[in-house]
Amino acid sequence: MALSLLQPVGNLSPAETLKLAQQAPEILRKNPRAFSASPLISLFSVKETADTWTMYENLMVLCLRTGNDEAARECLERITIRFGDKHERVLALQGLFKEATASNNAELQNILEDYETLLRENDANIPILKRKVALLRSLGKLPEAISALNSFLDTCPTDPEAWSELADMYVLQGLYAQAIYALEEVLVLSPNAWNIHARLGEVSLMAATSASDGGPLKHFAEAIKRFCRSIELCDDYLRGYYGLKLATDTLLEAAPKSKKDVEGFLLPSQETTEKLNRAATEKLGEIVRRNKAQEKLWQGYNAGEIAAAQELLASSFAKMVR
């Protein structure tokens, strides 16, 4: 059993996804299609563990992502045999399989109607409600998805993933204040999530570009604070340093000269802003340099993020030269 199949697979790269999905035939061959409840038989066969079903679920998702529908179907059938076709999570996995193999929007609409039927039978079926939200979003029905997710959070407000998803949809709608509120709820539940601190900084920067009447300064101050907290929690987090440099670059170019203009905002001083900018620039340069040099332990960064960091550093250097 590959250890990676026991971890969340949502953020795997296409190459990593394909590599794991290619293990499906061997994994399915080595494991029985069903496990016997007989203690005697279990002595001479592969033992069932909780990891077995985590592996099958993750393998099913990976196979769907790579187009191996037959292997995905086999994983789903084994899970169904074990837990029954009325189990809430099994129903959600069946819905996911149907969504992934649907050929047009009409079929997806039928799946959505099936979800509505299941929720009328049991409005507390959380896996199906989440699938409904995901399907509404994939169909481009963002207002309906936001409404459904808000209804879910009214009854289950301690789900950080749901708050994060809600924030993402608010950003797509340009509703930055609502997105900031949702991300703050995530941090209430997961205060040390450095990626969420950085995301909150990014949304604050977006809000700064659309705000007026002193609002931009408030959002810049919040963005800098969030990016600093992000890199405090994770010293080599590229997105945190990228956001901090971008925010301080902009602030150094547009900051008001008089203290009166920033009254009421926790805006850092010019000296502090310059120090933060230099620190972010140096760290971004180090990350890019060591990643490009193929140094050990510096290869886990996304190639697109490395390219964006290079572009930002080049842009700053060009401005300094001018």
Coordinates of C-alpha atoms in Angstrom, one line a residue:
M1 CA 0.0 0.0 0.0
A2 CA 1.5 3.4 -1.0
L3 CA 1.7 5.8 1.9
S4 CA 0.6 8.7 -0.3
L5 CA -2.7 7.0 -0.9
L6 CA -3.5 7.5 2.8
Q7 CA -3.0 11.3 2.6
P8 CA -5.3 14.0 1.1
V9 CA -4.9 13.8 -2.7
G10 CA -6.7 17.0 -3.7
N11 CA -3.5 19.1 -4.2
L12 CA -1.4 16.5 -6.0
S13 CA 0.2 17.6 -9.3
P14 CA -1.0 15.9 -12.5
A15 CA 2.3 13.9 -12.6
E16 CA 1.9 12.7 -9.0
T17 CA -1.8 11.9 -9.7
L18 CA -1.0 9.8 -12.7
K19 CA 1.8 8.0 -10.9
L20 CA -0.5 7.0 -8.0
A21 CA -3.4 6.1 -10.3
Q22 CA -1.2 3.8 -12.3
Q23 CA -0.9 1.6 -9.1
A24 CA -4.6 0.8 -9.3
P25 CA -4.4 -2.6 -11.1
E26 CA -1.7 -3.8 -8.6
I27 CA -3.6 -2.6 -5.6
L28 CA -6.9 -4.1 -6.7
R29 CA -5.2 -7.4 -7.5
K30 CA -3.5 -7.7 -4.1
N31 CA -6.6 -6.9 -2.1
P32 CA -9.8 -9.1 -2.0
R33 CA -13.0 -7.7 -3.4
A34 CA -14.8 -8.3 -0.1
F35 CA -13.5 -9.2 3.4
S36 CA -14.9 -12.1 5.3
A37 CA -16.2 -11.7 8.8
S38 CA -14.9 -15.2 9.7
P39 CA -11.9 -15.1 12.1
L40 CA -10.5 -18.3 10.5
I41 CA -10.6 -17.1 6.9
S42 CA -9.0 -13.8 8.0
L43 CA -6.0 -15.7 9.2
F44 CA -5.1 -16.6 5.6
S45 CA -6.1 -13.4 3.8
V46 CA -5.3 -9.7 3.7
K47 CA -6.7 -8.1 6.9
E48 CA -9.2 -5.3 6.7
T49 CA -8.1 -2.0 8.3
A50 CA -9.5 1.6 8.3
D51 CA -6.6 2.5 6.0
T52 CA -8.0 0.1 3.4
W53 CA -11.1 2.2 2.8
T54 CA -9.1 5.5 2.9
M55 CA -6.9 4.0 0.2
Y56 CA -9.9 2.9 -1.9
E57 CA -11.6 6.3 -1.7
N58 CA -8.4 8.2 -2.6
L59 CA -7.6 5.7 -5.4
M60 CA -11.1 6.2 -6.8
V61 CA -10.7 9.9 -6.9
L62 CA -7.3 9.7 -8.6
C63 CA -8.6 7.2 -11.2
L64 CA -11.5 9.6 -12.0
R65 CA -9.0 12.4 -12.4
T66 CA -6.9 10.4 -14.9
G67 CA -9.9 8.9 -16.8
N68 CA -9.6 5.4 -15.6
D69 CA -13.3 5.0 -15.0
E70 CA -13.2 1.2 -14.7
A71 CA -10.7 1.1 -11.9
A72 CA -12.7 3.9 -10.2
R73 CA -15.9 1.9 -10.5
E74 CA -14.2 -1.2 -9.0
C75 CA -13.0 0.9 -6.0
L76 CA -16.5 2.2 -5.6
E77 CA -18.1 -1.2 -5.8
R78 CA -15.7 -2.6 -3.1
I79 CA -16.6 0.3 -0.8
T80 CA -20.3 -0.2 -1.5
I81 CA -20.1 -4.0 -0.7
R82 CA -18.5 -3.2 2.6
F83 CA -20.7 -0.3 3.8
G84 CA -23.9 -0.7 1.8
D85 CA -25.5 1.6 -0.8
K86 CA -27.5 3.6 1.9
H87 CA -24.4 4.8 3.8
E88 CA -24.2 8.6 3.5
R89 CA -20.5 8.7 2.4
V90 CA -21.2 5.9 -0.1
L91 CA -24.0 7.9 -1.6
A92 CA -21.7 10.9 -1.9
L93 CA -19.0 8.8 -3.6
Q94 CA -21.7 7.4 -6.0
G95 CA -22.7 10.9 -6.8
L96 CA -19.1 11.9 -7.4
F97 CA -18.6 9.0 -9.8
K98 CA -21.7 10.0 -11.7
E99 CA -20.6 13.6 -11.9
A100 CA -17.1 12.7 -13.2
T101 CA -18.5 10.4 -15.8
A102 CA -21.4 12.6 -17.0
S103 CA -21.1 13.6 -20.6
N104 CA -23.3 16.8 -20.6
N105 CA -25.0 19.4 -18.4
A106 CA -28.3 17.6 -18.7
E107 CA -26.9 14.6 -16.9
L108 CA -25.4 16.8 -14.3
Q109 CA -28.8 18.5 -13.8
N110 CA -30.3 15.1 -13.2
I111 CA -27.7 14.3 -10.6
L112 CA -28.5 17.6 -8.9
E113 CA -32.1 16.6 -8.8
D114 CA -31.1 13.2 -7.2
Y115 CA -29.2 15.2 -4.5
E116 CA -32.3 17.2 -3.9
T117 CA -34.4 14.1 -3.5
L118 CA -31.8 12.6 -1.0
L119 CA -31.8 15.8 1.0
R120 CA -35.6 15.9 1.2
E121 CA -35.4 12.4 2.7
N122 CA -32.6 13.4 5.1
D123 CA -31.7 17.1 5.3
A124 CA -28.8 16.2 7.7
N125 CA -26.9 14.2 5.0
I126 CA -23.8 16.4 5.1
P127 CA -21.8 14.5 2.4
I128 CA -24.6 14.9 -0.1
L129 CA -25.1 18.5 0.8
K130 CA -21.4 19.2 0.1
R131 CA -21.7 17.4 -3.2
K132 CA -24.7 19.6 -4.1
V133 CA -22.7 22.7 -3.4
A134 CA -19.8 21.4 -5.5
L135 CA -22.1 20.5 -8.4
L136 CA -23.8 23.9 -8.3
R137 CA -20.5 25.6 -8.5
S138 CA -19.3 23.4 -11.4
L139 CA -22.5 24.3 -13.2
G140 CA -21.7 28.0 -12.7
K141 CA -24.6 28.6 -10.3
L142 CA -22.5 30.5 -7.7
P143 CA -25.4 32.4 -6.0
E144 CA -27.3 29.1 -5.4
A145 CA -24.1 27.4 -4.2
I146 CA -23.3 30.2 -1.8
S147 CA -26.9 30.1 -0.5
A148 CA -26.7 26.3 0.0
L149 CA -23.4 26.6 1.8
N150 CA -24.6 29.3 4.0
S151 CA -27.5 27.2 5.0
F152 CA -25.2 24.4 5.8
L153 CA -22.9 26.6 8.0
D154 CA -26.0 27.9 9.9
T155 CA -26.4 24.4 11.3
C156 CA -22.7 23.3 11.2
P157 CA -20.5 26.4 11.8
T158 CA -17.4 24.4 12.8
D159 CA -16.4 23.2 9.4
P160 CA -13.3 25.1 8.3
E161 CA -13.3 23.6 4.8
A162 CA -16.8 24.8 4.2
W163 CA -15.9 28.3 5.4
S164 CA -12.9 28.3 3.1
E165 CA -15.0 27.2 0.1
L166 CA -17.5 29.9 0.9
A167 CA -14.7 32.5 0.9
D168 CA -13.4 31.3 -2.5
M169 CA -16.9 31.7 -4.0
Y170 CA -17.3 35.1 -2.5
V171 CA -14.0 36.2 -4.1
L172 CA -15.2 35.0 -7.5
Q173 CA -18.3 37.2 -7.0
G174 CA -16.1 40.2 -6.0
L175 CA -17.6 40.2 -2.5
Y176 CA -14.3 40.7 -0.6
A177 CA -15.8 41.8 2.7
Q178 CA -17.8 38.6 2.9
A179 CA -14.8 36.6 1.8
I180 CA -12.6 38.2 4.6
Y181 CA -15.3 37.3 7.2
A182 CA -15.4 33.7 6.0
L183 CA -11.6 33.4 6.1
E184 CA -11.5 34.8 9.6
E185 CA -14.0 32.1 10.6
V186 CA -11.5 29.5 9.2
L187 CA -8.8 31.0 11.4
V188 CA -11.0 30.8 14.5
L189 CA -11.1 27.1 13.9
S190 CA -7.5 26.7 12.6
P191 CA -5.5 29.6 14.0
N192 CA -2.1 28.2 12.9
A193 CA -3.0 27.6 9.2
W194 CA -0.3 29.7 7.6
N195 CA -1.9 29.2 4.1
I196 CA -5.2 30.7 5.3
H197 CA -3.3 33.7 6.8
A198 CA -1.7 34.2 3.4
R199 CA -5.0 33.8 1.6
L200 CA -6.6 36.4 3.9
G201 CA -3.7 38.7 3.0
E202 CA -4.3 38.2 -0.7
V203 CA -8.0 38.9 -0.4
S204 CA -7.3 42.0 1.7
L205 CA -5.1 43.2 -1.2
M206 CA -7.9 42.6 -3.6
A207 CA -10.2 44.5 -1.3
A208 CA -7.7 47.4 -1.2
T209 CA -7.9 47.9 -5.0
S210 CA -11.7 48.2 -4.9
A211 CA -12.1 50.2 -1.7
S212 CA -12.5 54.0 -1.2
D213 CA -12.7 56.6 1.5
G214 CA -9.6 55.4 3.4
G215 CA -10.5 51.7 3.0
P216 CA -7.4 50.8 0.9
L217 CA -5.0 51.8 3.8
K218 CA -7.0 49.6 6.2
H219 CA -6.8 46.6 3.9
F220 CA -3.1 47.2 3.2
A221 CA -2.4 47.2 6.9
E222 CA -4.4 43.9 7.3
A223 CA -2.7 42.3 4.4
I224 CA 0.8 43.0 5.7
K225 CA -0.2 41.7 9.2
R226 CA -1.6 38.5 7.7
F227 CA 1.4 37.9 5.4
C228 CA 3.8 38.4 8.3
R229 CA 1.9 35.9 10.4
S230 CA 1.9 33.4 7.6
I231 CA 5.7 33.5 7.3
E232 CA 6.1 33.5 11.0
L233 CA 4.3 30.1 11.1
C234 CA 6.0 28.8 8.0
D235 CA 9.5 30.2 7.4
D236 CA 9.8 29.2 3.8
Y237 CA 6.2 29.8 2.6
L238 CA 6.6 31.4 -0.9
R239 CA 3.1 32.8 -1.1
G240 CA 3.6 34.6 2.2
Y241 CA 6.8 36.3 1.1
Y242 CA 5.4 37.0 -2.4
G243 CA 2.3 38.7 -0.8
L244 CA 4.4 40.6 1.7
K245 CA 6.7 42.0 -1.1
L246 CA 3.7 42.9 -3.3
A247 CA 1.9 44.6 -0.5
T248 CA 4.9 46.6 0.7
D249 CA 6.0 47.5 -2.8
T250 CA 2.6 49.0 -3.4
L251 CA 2.4 50.7 0.0
L252 CA 5.9 52.3 -0.5
E253 CA 4.8 53.7 -3.8
A254 CA 1.4 55.0 -2.6
A255 CA 1.6 55.6 1.1
P256 CA 0.5 59.1 2.3
K257 CA 3.1 61.4 3.6
S258 CA 1.2 62.8 6.6
K259 CA 0.3 60.9 9.7
K260 CA -3.1 62.4 9.6
D261 CA -4.0 60.5 6.5
V262 CA -3.4 57.1 8.3
E263 CA -5.1 58.0 11.6
G264 CA -7.1 55.1 12.8
F265 CA -5.2 52.5 10.9
L266 CA -2.4 50.3 12.2
L267 CA -0.3 51.1 9.2
P268 CA 3.4 50.2 9.7
S269 CA 5.9 53.1 9.6
Q270 CA 7.9 53.9 6.5
E271 CA 11.0 52.4 8.1
T272 CA 9.2 49.2 9.1
T273 CA 7.7 48.8 5.7
E274 CA 11.1 49.2 4.0
K275 CA 12.6 46.5 6.3
L276 CA 9.7 44.1 5.6
N277 CA 10.1 44.7 1.9
R278 CA 13.9 44.0 2.0
A279 CA 13.3 40.8 4.1
A280 CA 10.7 39.6 1.6
T281 CA 12.8 40.4 -1.4
E282 CA 15.9 38.6 0.0
K283 CA 13.9 35.5 1.0
L284 CA 12.1 35.3 -2.4
G285 CA 15.4 35.6 -4.1
E286 CA 16.8 32.8 -1.9
I287 CA 13.8 30.5 -2.6
V288 CA 14.0 31.1 -6.4
R289 CA 17.8 30.7 -6.5
R290 CA 18.0 27.5 -4.5
N291 CA 15.0 26.0 -6.3
K292 CA 16.6 26.7 -9.7
A293 CA 19.9 25.2 -8.4
Q294 CA 18.0 21.9 -7.7
E295 CA 19.1 22.0 -4.1
K296 CA 17.8 19.2 -1.8
L297 CA 14.7 20.2 0.2
W298 CA 14.0 23.2 -2.0
Q299 CA 12.1 21.3 -4.8
G300 CA 8.6 21.3 -3.3
Y301 CA 7.5 24.6 -4.7
N302 CA 4.9 25.0 -7.5
A303 CA 6.6 25.9 -10.8
G304 CA 4.0 28.6 -11.5
E305 CA 4.6 30.2 -8.1
I306 CA 8.4 30.2 -8.7
A307 CA 7.9 31.8 -12.1
A308 CA 5.6 34.5 -10.6
A309 CA 8.2 35.2 -7.9
Q310 CA 10.9 35.6 -10.5
E311 CA 8.7 38.0 -12.4
L312 CA 8.0 40.1 -9.3
L313 CA 11.7 40.3 -8.4
A314 CA 12.6 41.3 -12.0
S315 CA 9.9 43.9 -12.0
S316 CA 11.2 45.4 -8.7
F317 CA 14.8 45.4 -10.0
A318 CA 13.7 47.2 -13.2
K319 CA 12.0 49.9 -11.1
M320 CA 15.1 50.3 -9.0
V321 CA 17.3 50.7 -12.1
R322 CA 15.0 53.4 -13.5

